[in-house]
mmCIF file of C-alpha atoms and ligand atoms in Angstrom:
data_model
loop_
_atom_site.group_PDB
_atom_site.id
_atom_site.type_symbol
_atom_site.label_atom_id
_atom_site.label_comp_id
_atom_site.label_asym_id
_atom_site.label_seq_id
_atom_site.Cartn_x
_atom_site.Cartn_y
_atom_site.Cartn_z
ATOM 1 C CA UNK S 1 10.216 13.318 -12.717
ATOM 2 C CA UNK S 2 11.965 10.999 -10.327
ATOM 3 C CA UNK S 3 13.639 7.614 -10.026
ATOM 4 C CA UNK S 4 12.362 4.460 -8.386
ATOM 5 C CA UNK S 5 15.248 4.348 -5.895
ATOM 6 C CA UNK S 6 14.950 8.085 -5.207
ATOM 7 C CA UNK S 7 11.304 7.563 -4.337
ATOM 8 C CA UNK S 8 12.238 4.718 -1.954
ATOM 9 C CA UNK S 9 15.099 6.561 -0.234
ATOM 10 C CA UNK S 10 13.261 9.873 -0.057
ATOM 11 C CA UNK S 11 11.097 7.821 2.330
ATOM 12 C CA UNK S 12 7.982 9.923 1.966
ATOM 13 C CA UNK S 13 5.170 8.058 3.761
ATOM 14 C CA UNK S 14 3.082 8.648 0.639
ATOM 15 C CA UNK S 15 5.635 7.945 -2.081
ATOM 16 C CA UNK S 16 3.742 6.423 -4.969
ATOM 17 C CA UNK S 17 6.371 3.982 -6.231
ATOM 18 C CA UNK S 18 7.104 2.855 -2.686
ATOM 19 C CA UNK S 19 3.485 1.915 -2.101
ATOM 20 C CA UNK S 20 3.345 0.249 -5.518
ATOM 21 C CA UNK S 21 6.437 -1.888 -4.892
ATOM 22 C CA UNK S 22 5.461 -2.722 -1.306
ATOM 23 C CA UNK S 23 2.345 -4.447 -2.623
ATOM 24 C CA UNK S 24 4.535 -6.342 -5.084
ATOM 25 C CA UNK S 25 6.290 -7.732 -1.979
ATOM 26 C CA UNK S 26 9.575 -6.441 -3.353
ATOM 27 C CA UNK S 27 13.112 -6.930 -2.183
ATOM 28 C CA UNK S 28 15.767 -4.291 -2.784
ATOM 29 C CA UNK S 29 19.495 -4.800 -3.133
ATOM 30 C CA UNK S 30 21.762 -2.370 -1.277
ATOM 31 C CA UNK S 31 25.308 -2.006 -2.536
ATOM 32 C CA UNK S 32 28.262 -0.634 -0.608
ATOM 33 C CA UNK S 33 31.557 -0.245 -2.476
ATOM 34 C CA UNK S 34 33.467 -1.707 0.492
ATOM 35 C CA UNK S 35 31.006 -3.939 2.337
ATOM 36 C CA UNK S 36 29.403 -5.525 -0.726
ATOM 37 C CA UNK S 37 25.705 -6.139 -1.292
ATOM 38 C CA UNK S 38 22.774 -7.239 0.830
ATOM 39 C CA UNK S 39 19.102 -7.770 0.191
ATOM 40 C CA UNK S 40 16.350 -6.176 2.298
ATOM 41 C CA UNK S 41 12.619 -6.669 2.012
ATOM 42 C CA UNK S 42 11.160 -3.295 1.092
ATOM 43 C CA UNK S 43 8.661 -3.743 3.934
ATOM 44 C CA UNK S 44 11.624 -3.899 6.366
ATOM 45 C CA UNK S 45 13.411 -0.881 4.888
ATOM 46 C CA UNK S 46 11.500 1.776 6.876
ATOM 47 C CA UNK S 47 12.237 1.931 10.607
ATOM 48 C CA UNK S 48 10.487 5.217 11.403
ATOM 49 C CA UNK S 49 9.757 8.565 9.847
ATOM 50 C CA UNK S 50 12.556 9.059 7.284
ATOM 51 C CA UNK S 51 14.626 6.418 9.093
ATOM 52 C CA UNK S 52 15.965 3.680 6.884
ATOM 53 C CA UNK S 53 17.562 0.286 7.272
ATOM 54 C CA UNK S 54 20.487 1.621 5.234
ATOM 55 C CA UNK S 55 23.912 3.112 5.886
ATOM 56 C CA UNK S 56 24.807 6.441 4.219
ATOM 57 C CA UNK S 57 27.264 4.597 1.971
ATOM 58 C CA UNK S 58 24.766 2.096 0.629
ATOM 59 C CA UNK S 59 22.971 2.715 -2.645
ATOM 60 C CA UNK S 60 19.870 0.965 -3.892
ATOM 61 C CA UNK S 61 21.128 -0.941 -6.911
ATOM 62 C CA UNK S 62 18.096 -3.047 -7.853
ATOM 63 C CA UNK S 63 14.578 -4.044 -6.931
ATOM 64 C CA UNK S 64 13.163 -7.566 -7.295
ATOM 65 C CA UNK S 65 9.653 -8.961 -7.258
ATOM 66 C CA UNK S 66 7.833 -12.011 -8.554
ATOM 67 C CA UNK S 67 6.387 -11.425 -11.989
ATOM 68 C CA UNK S 68 2.596 -11.581 -12.126
ATOM 69 C CA UNK S 69 0.983 -14.775 -13.390
ATOM 70 C CA UNK S 70 -2.506 -15.320 -14.798
ATOM 71 C CA UNK S 71 -3.697 -15.757 -11.204
ATOM 72 C CA UNK S 72 -2.324 -12.380 -10.109
ATOM 73 C CA UNK S 73 -4.445 -9.299 -9.638
ATOM 74 C CA UNK S 74 -2.764 -5.945 -8.943
ATOM 75 C CA UNK S 75 -4.151 -2.472 -8.482
ATOM 76 C CA UNK S 76 -2.922 0.941 -7.337
ATOM 77 C CA UNK S 77 -5.123 3.842 -6.265
ATOM 78 C CA UNK S 78 -4.346 7.397 -5.210
ATOM 79 C CA UNK S 79 -6.318 10.393 -3.972
ATOM 80 C CA UNK S 80 -4.805 13.842 -4.228
ATOM 81 C CA UNK S 81 -6.089 17.368 -4.213
ATOM 82 C CA UNK S 82 -5.010 18.091 -7.781
ATOM 83 C CA UNK S 83 -5.468 15.713 -10.713
ATOM 84 C CA UNK S 84 -1.813 15.689 -11.804
ATOM 85 C CA UNK S 85 1.603 16.208 -10.229
ATOM 86 C CA UNK S 86 0.386 16.048 -6.699
ATOM 87 C CA UNK S 87 1.535 14.095 -3.722
ATOM 88 C CA UNK S 88 -1.282 11.886 -2.507
ATOM 89 C CA UNK S 89 -3.414 12.462 0.562
ATOM 90 C CA UNK S 90 -3.695 8.691 0.746
ATOM 91 C CA UNK S 91 -2.633 6.006 -1.715
ATOM 92 C CA UNK S 92 -2.832 2.227 -1.693
ATOM 93 C CA UNK S 93 -1.854 -0.839 -3.691
ATOM 94 C CA UNK S 94 -2.882 -4.474 -3.554
ATOM 95 C CA UNK S 95 -1.554 -7.681 -5.031
ATOM 96 C CA UNK S 96 -3.637 -10.829 -4.831
ATOM 97 C CA UNK S 97 -2.765 -14.336 -5.951
ATOM 98 C CA UNK S 98 -5.952 -16.266 -6.586
ATOM 99 C CA UNK S 99 -6.706 -19.937 -6.304
ATOM 100 C CA UNK S 100 -10.101 -20.122 -7.968
ATOM 101 C CA UNK S 101 -12.532 -18.236 -5.748
ATOM 102 C CA UNK S 102 -10.100 -17.986 -2.839
ATOM 103 C CA UNK S 103 -7.235 -15.580 -2.094
ATOM 104 C CA UNK S 104 -4.058 -17.663 -1.835
ATOM 105 C CA UNK S 105 -1.651 -14.777 -1.168
ATOM 106 C CA UNK S 106 -2.249 -11.082 -0.458
ATOM 107 C CA UNK S 107 -0.078 -7.986 -0.120
ATOM 108 C CA UNK S 108 -1.679 -4.649 0.723
ATOM 109 C CA UNK S 109 0.074 -1.321 1.249
ATOM 110 C CA UNK S 110 -1.043 2.208 2.059
ATOM 111 C CA UNK S 111 0.546 5.642 2.141
ATOM 112 C CA UNK S 112 -0.430 8.669 4.210
ATOM 113 C CA UNK S 113 -1.735 6.609 7.107
ATOM 114 C CA UNK S 114 1.450 6.050 9.150
ATOM 115 C CA UNK S 115 4.908 7.622 9.637
ATOM 116 C CA UNK S 116 6.286 5.253 7.000
ATOM 117 C CA UNK S 117 5.054 3.844 3.699
ATOM 118 C CA UNK S 118 2.966 1.122 5.273
ATOM 119 C CA UNK S 119 2.900 -2.548 4.375
ATOM 120 C CA UNK S 120 -0.401 -3.680 5.885
ATOM 121 C CA UNK S 121 0.852 -6.994 7.255
ATOM 122 C CA UNK S 122 -2.225 -7.846 9.313
ATOM 123 C CA UNK S 123 -4.671 -6.966 6.560
ATOM 124 C CA UNK S 124 -2.618 -8.964 4.077
ATOM 125 C CA UNK S 125 -2.495 -11.997 6.372
ATOM 126 C CA UNK S 126 -6.221 -11.707 7.092
ATOM 127 C CA UNK S 127 -7.103 -11.923 3.391
ATOM 128 C CA UNK S 128 -5.236 -15.200 2.854
ATOM 129 C CA UNK S 129 -7.605 -18.132 2.493
ATOM 130 C CA UNK S 130 -10.685 -15.901 2.276
ATOM 131 C CA UNK S 131 -13.270 -15.924 -0.537
ATOM 132 C CA UNK S 132 -13.674 -12.801 -2.664
ATOM 133 C CA UNK S 133 -16.881 -11.482 -1.111
ATOM 134 C CA UNK S 134 -18.374 -8.341 0.403
ATOM 135 C CA UNK S 135 -17.990 -9.856 3.864
ATOM 136 C CA UNK S 136 -14.275 -10.422 3.312
ATOM 137 C CA UNK S 137 -13.736 -6.834 2.173
ATOM 138 C CA UNK S 138 -15.683 -5.378 5.086
ATOM 139 C CA UNK S 139 -13.920 -7.553 7.658
ATOM 140 C CA UNK S 140 -10.529 -6.690 6.146
ATOM 141 C CA UNK S 141 -11.263 -2.981 6.609
ATOM 142 C CA UNK S 142 -11.750 -3.538 10.327
ATOM 143 C CA UNK S 143 -8.343 -5.215 10.501
ATOM 144 C CA UNK S 144 -6.871 -2.397 8.438
ATOM 145 C CA UNK S 145 -8.263 0.277 10.734
ATOM 146 C CA UNK S 146 -6.410 -1.314 13.623
ATOM 147 C CA UNK S 147 -3.021 -1.209 11.947
ATOM 148 C CA UNK S 148 -2.987 2.359 10.636
ATOM 149 C CA UNK S 149 -2.335 5.554 12.559
ATOM 150 C CA UNK S 150 -2.939 8.547 10.302
ATOM 151 C CA UNK S 151 -2.261 12.014 11.645
ATOM 152 C CA UNK S 152 -4.220 15.175 10.947
ATOM 153 C CA UNK S 153 -2.276 17.573 8.711
ATOM 154 C CA UNK S 154 -2.645 19.833 5.654
ATOM 155 C CA UNK S 155 -3.861 16.899 3.577
ATOM 156 C CA UNK S 156 -6.755 16.045 5.877
ATOM 157 C CA UNK S 157 -7.783 14.926 9.305
ATOM 158 C CA UNK S 158 -6.950 11.527 10.694
ATOM 159 C CA UNK S 159 -10.559 10.398 10.341
ATOM 160 C CA UNK S 160 -10.794 11.682 6.783
ATOM 161 C CA UNK S 161 -7.682 9.683 5.842
ATOM 162 C CA UNK S 162 -9.202 6.546 7.338
ATOM 163 C CA UNK S 163 -12.260 7.164 5.207
ATOM 164 C CA UNK S 164 -10.102 7.719 2.113
ATOM 165 C CA UNK S 165 -8.254 4.461 2.672
ATOM 166 C CA UNK S 166 -11.525 2.605 3.073
ATOM 167 C CA UNK S 167 -12.700 4.050 -0.235
ATOM 168 C CA UNK S 168 -9.430 3.114 -1.944
ATOM 169 C CA UNK S 169 -9.722 -0.415 -0.573
ATOM 170 C CA UNK S 170 -13.231 -0.613 -2.039
ATOM 171 C CA UNK S 171 -11.812 0.765 -5.298
ATOM 172 C CA UNK S 172 -9.282 -2.097 -5.481
ATOM 173 C CA UNK S 173 -12.041 -4.677 -5.416
ATOM 174 C CA UNK S 174 -14.343 -2.718 -7.712
ATOM 175 C CA UNK S 175 -11.521 -2.362 -10.213
ATOM 176 C CA UNK S 176 -10.248 -5.947 -9.996
ATOM 177 C CA UNK S 177 -13.596 -7.736 -9.773
ATOM 178 C CA UNK S 178 -16.187 -5.452 -11.404
ATOM 179 C CA UNK S 179 -18.523 -8.407 -11.975
ATOM 180 C CA UNK S 180 -18.649 -9.252 -8.240
ATOM 181 C CA UNK S 181 -18.815 -5.935 -6.442
ATOM 182 C CA UNK S 182 -20.879 -2.768 -6.497
ATOM 183 C CA UNK S 183 -20.104 0.309 -4.454
ATOM 184 C CA UNK S 184 -23.691 0.312 -3.210
ATOM 185 C CA UNK S 185 -23.324 -3.138 -1.683
ATOM 186 C CA UNK S 186 -19.861 -2.470 -0.284
ATOM 187 C CA UNK S 187 -20.993 0.614 1.602
ATOM 188 C CA UNK S 188 -24.315 -0.945 2.665
ATOM 189 C CA UNK S 189 -22.960 -1.818 6.097
ATOM 190 C CA UNK S 190 -20.295 0.752 6.815
ATOM 191 C CA UNK S 191 -17.311 -0.950 8.411
ATOM 192 C CA UNK S 192 -15.688 2.403 9.034
ATOM 193 C CA UNK S 193 -14.895 2.795 12.714
ATOM 194 C CA UNK S 194 -13.895 6.367 13.385
ATOM 195 C CA UNK S 195 -13.269 5.619 17.044
ATOM 196 C CA UNK S 196 -10.285 3.384 16.258
ATOM 197 C CA UNK S 197 -7.833 6.281 16.491
ATOM 198 C CA UNK S 198 -8.386 9.842 17.613
ATOM 199 C CA UNK S 199 -4.775 11.038 17.491
HETATM 200 C C1 FAD N 1 6.217 19.231 -6.866
HETATM 201 C C2 FAD N 1 6.415 17.847 -6.298
HETATM 202 C C3 FAD N 1 5.401 16.918 -6.489
HETATM 203 C C4 FAD N 1 5.585 15.625 -5.985
HETATM 204 N N1 FAD N 1 4.607 14.728 -6.210
HETATM 205 C C5 FAD N 1 4.802 13.454 -5.868
HETATM 206 C C6 FAD N 1 3.850 12.468 -6.207
HETATM 207 O O1 FAD N 1 2.815 12.706 -6.803
HETATM 208 N N2 FAD N 1 4.110 11.202 -5.839
HETATM 209 C C7 FAD N 1 5.274 10.864 -5.199
HETATM 210 O O2 FAD N 1 5.501 9.699 -4.942
HETATM 211 N N3 FAD N 1 6.152 11.801 -4.838
HETATM 212 C C8 FAD N 1 5.965 13.060 -5.179
HETATM 213 N N4 FAD N 1 6.904 14.000 -4.830
HETATM 214 C C9 FAD N 1 8.080 13.652 -3.985
HETATM 215 C C10 FAD N 1 8.963 12.693 -4.677
HETATM 216 O O3 FAD N 1 8.588 11.461 -4.111
HETATM 217 C C11 FAD N 1 10.431 12.785 -4.456
HETATM 218 O O4 FAD N 1 10.860 14.096 -4.637
HETATM 219 C C12 FAD N 1 11.092 11.888 -5.512
HETATM 220 O O5 FAD N 1 10.530 10.593 -5.506
HETATM 221 C C13 FAD N 1 12.515 11.712 -5.232
HETATM 222 O O6 FAD N 1 13.051 10.944 -6.318
HETATM 223 P P1 FAD N 1 14.337 11.423 -7.095
HETATM 224 O O7 FAD N 1 14.637 10.357 -8.083
HETATM 225 O O8 FAD N 1 14.148 12.830 -7.592
HETATM 226 O O9 FAD N 1 15.376 11.350 -5.929
HETATM 227 P P2 FAD N 1 16.365 12.471 -5.380
HETATM 228 O O10 FAD N 1 15.588 13.660 -4.899
HETATM 229 O O11 FAD N 1 17.436 12.654 -6.362
HETATM 230 O O12 FAD N 1 16.887 11.656 -4.117
HETATM 231 C C14 FAD N 1 16.136 11.477 -2.959
HETATM 232 C C15 FAD N 1 17.049 10.866 -1.905
HETATM 233 O O13 FAD N 1 17.339 9.538 -2.318
HETATM 234 C C16 FAD N 1 18.741 9.371 -2.446
HETATM 235 N N5 FAD N 1 18.928 8.449 -3.556
HETATM 236 C C17 FAD N 1 18.527 8.600 -4.844
HETATM 237 N N6 FAD N 1 18.815 7.497 -5.567
HETATM 238 C C18 FAD N 1 19.401 6.626 -4.709
HETATM 239 C C19 FAD N 1 19.906 5.288 -4.824
HETATM 240 N N7 FAD N 1 19.883 4.622 -5.986
HETATM 241 N N8 FAD N 1 20.432 4.700 -3.720
HETATM 242 C C20 FAD N 1 20.480 5.351 -2.544
HETATM 243 N N9 FAD N 1 20.011 6.596 -2.354
HETATM 244 C C21 FAD N 1 19.469 7.228 -3.421
HETATM 245 C C22 FAD N 1 19.317 10.760 -2.659
HETATM 246 O O14 FAD N 1 20.651 10.821 -2.221
HETATM 247 C C23 FAD N 1 18.396 11.579 -1.774
HETATM 248 O O15 FAD N 1 18.772 11.490 -0.420
HETATM 249 C C24 FAD N 1 6.755 15.272 -5.305
HETATM 250 C C25 FAD N 1 7.770 16.207 -5.122
HETATM 251 C C26 FAD N 1 7.609 17.495 -5.621
HETATM 252 C C27 FAD N 1 8.721 18.490 -5.425
#
């Protein structure tokens, strides 16, 4: 059990709700009894490992995001060692706004691949204006690999986490567009570049 705000402020780099709400492009409201309230984009809330854009007195009082429309596609994926009640090795969420066959707006997030719950700004920007095709997904993974920096720990090596995130990214598109994608085609030309980060 836990609360949404507790998950945000706990600041685990793999907090599930945090990753979920990052892809919703959420804003949170911080309230201080003396100083009043201010709004912060959730993707600007994390300054470093367990370091927040928040004073000790401020509490998270609400979270805001744009409600999905008929053109919205959203998906969340998580890999963990146990089926239930387990912190993820890597997790990821995606929100796409579609304009016919083209991605009009994209927000992608990933946990377990950086010191903070990561909003994948470059990957998100890359997807905008692109058609929903195998080539787009593969090219986006190259961008993604350049903006993550997973570390090796008890949940897996750095390279393994890169591989997991690639698989979760495939899973988003397989889940959201089952009529357009097959795993076989997505993995046909592996875009995975293990050399991107050896730390
Ligand atoms: C066995 C176990 C399994 C777990 N598995 C998962 C998992 O699968 N996925 C996952 O995401 N996480 C998992 N976690 C970690 C989990 O993310 C955190 O423990 C939980 O999200 C914290 O939420 P909480 O509501 O209990 O917050 P608390 O532990 O009560 O608070 C966490 C911090 O946030 C502060 N805080 C709480 N609410 C507010 C607020 N409104 N404003 C400002 N500060 C606030 C508290 O003061 C504290 O510093 C697991 C933890 C355990 C122990």
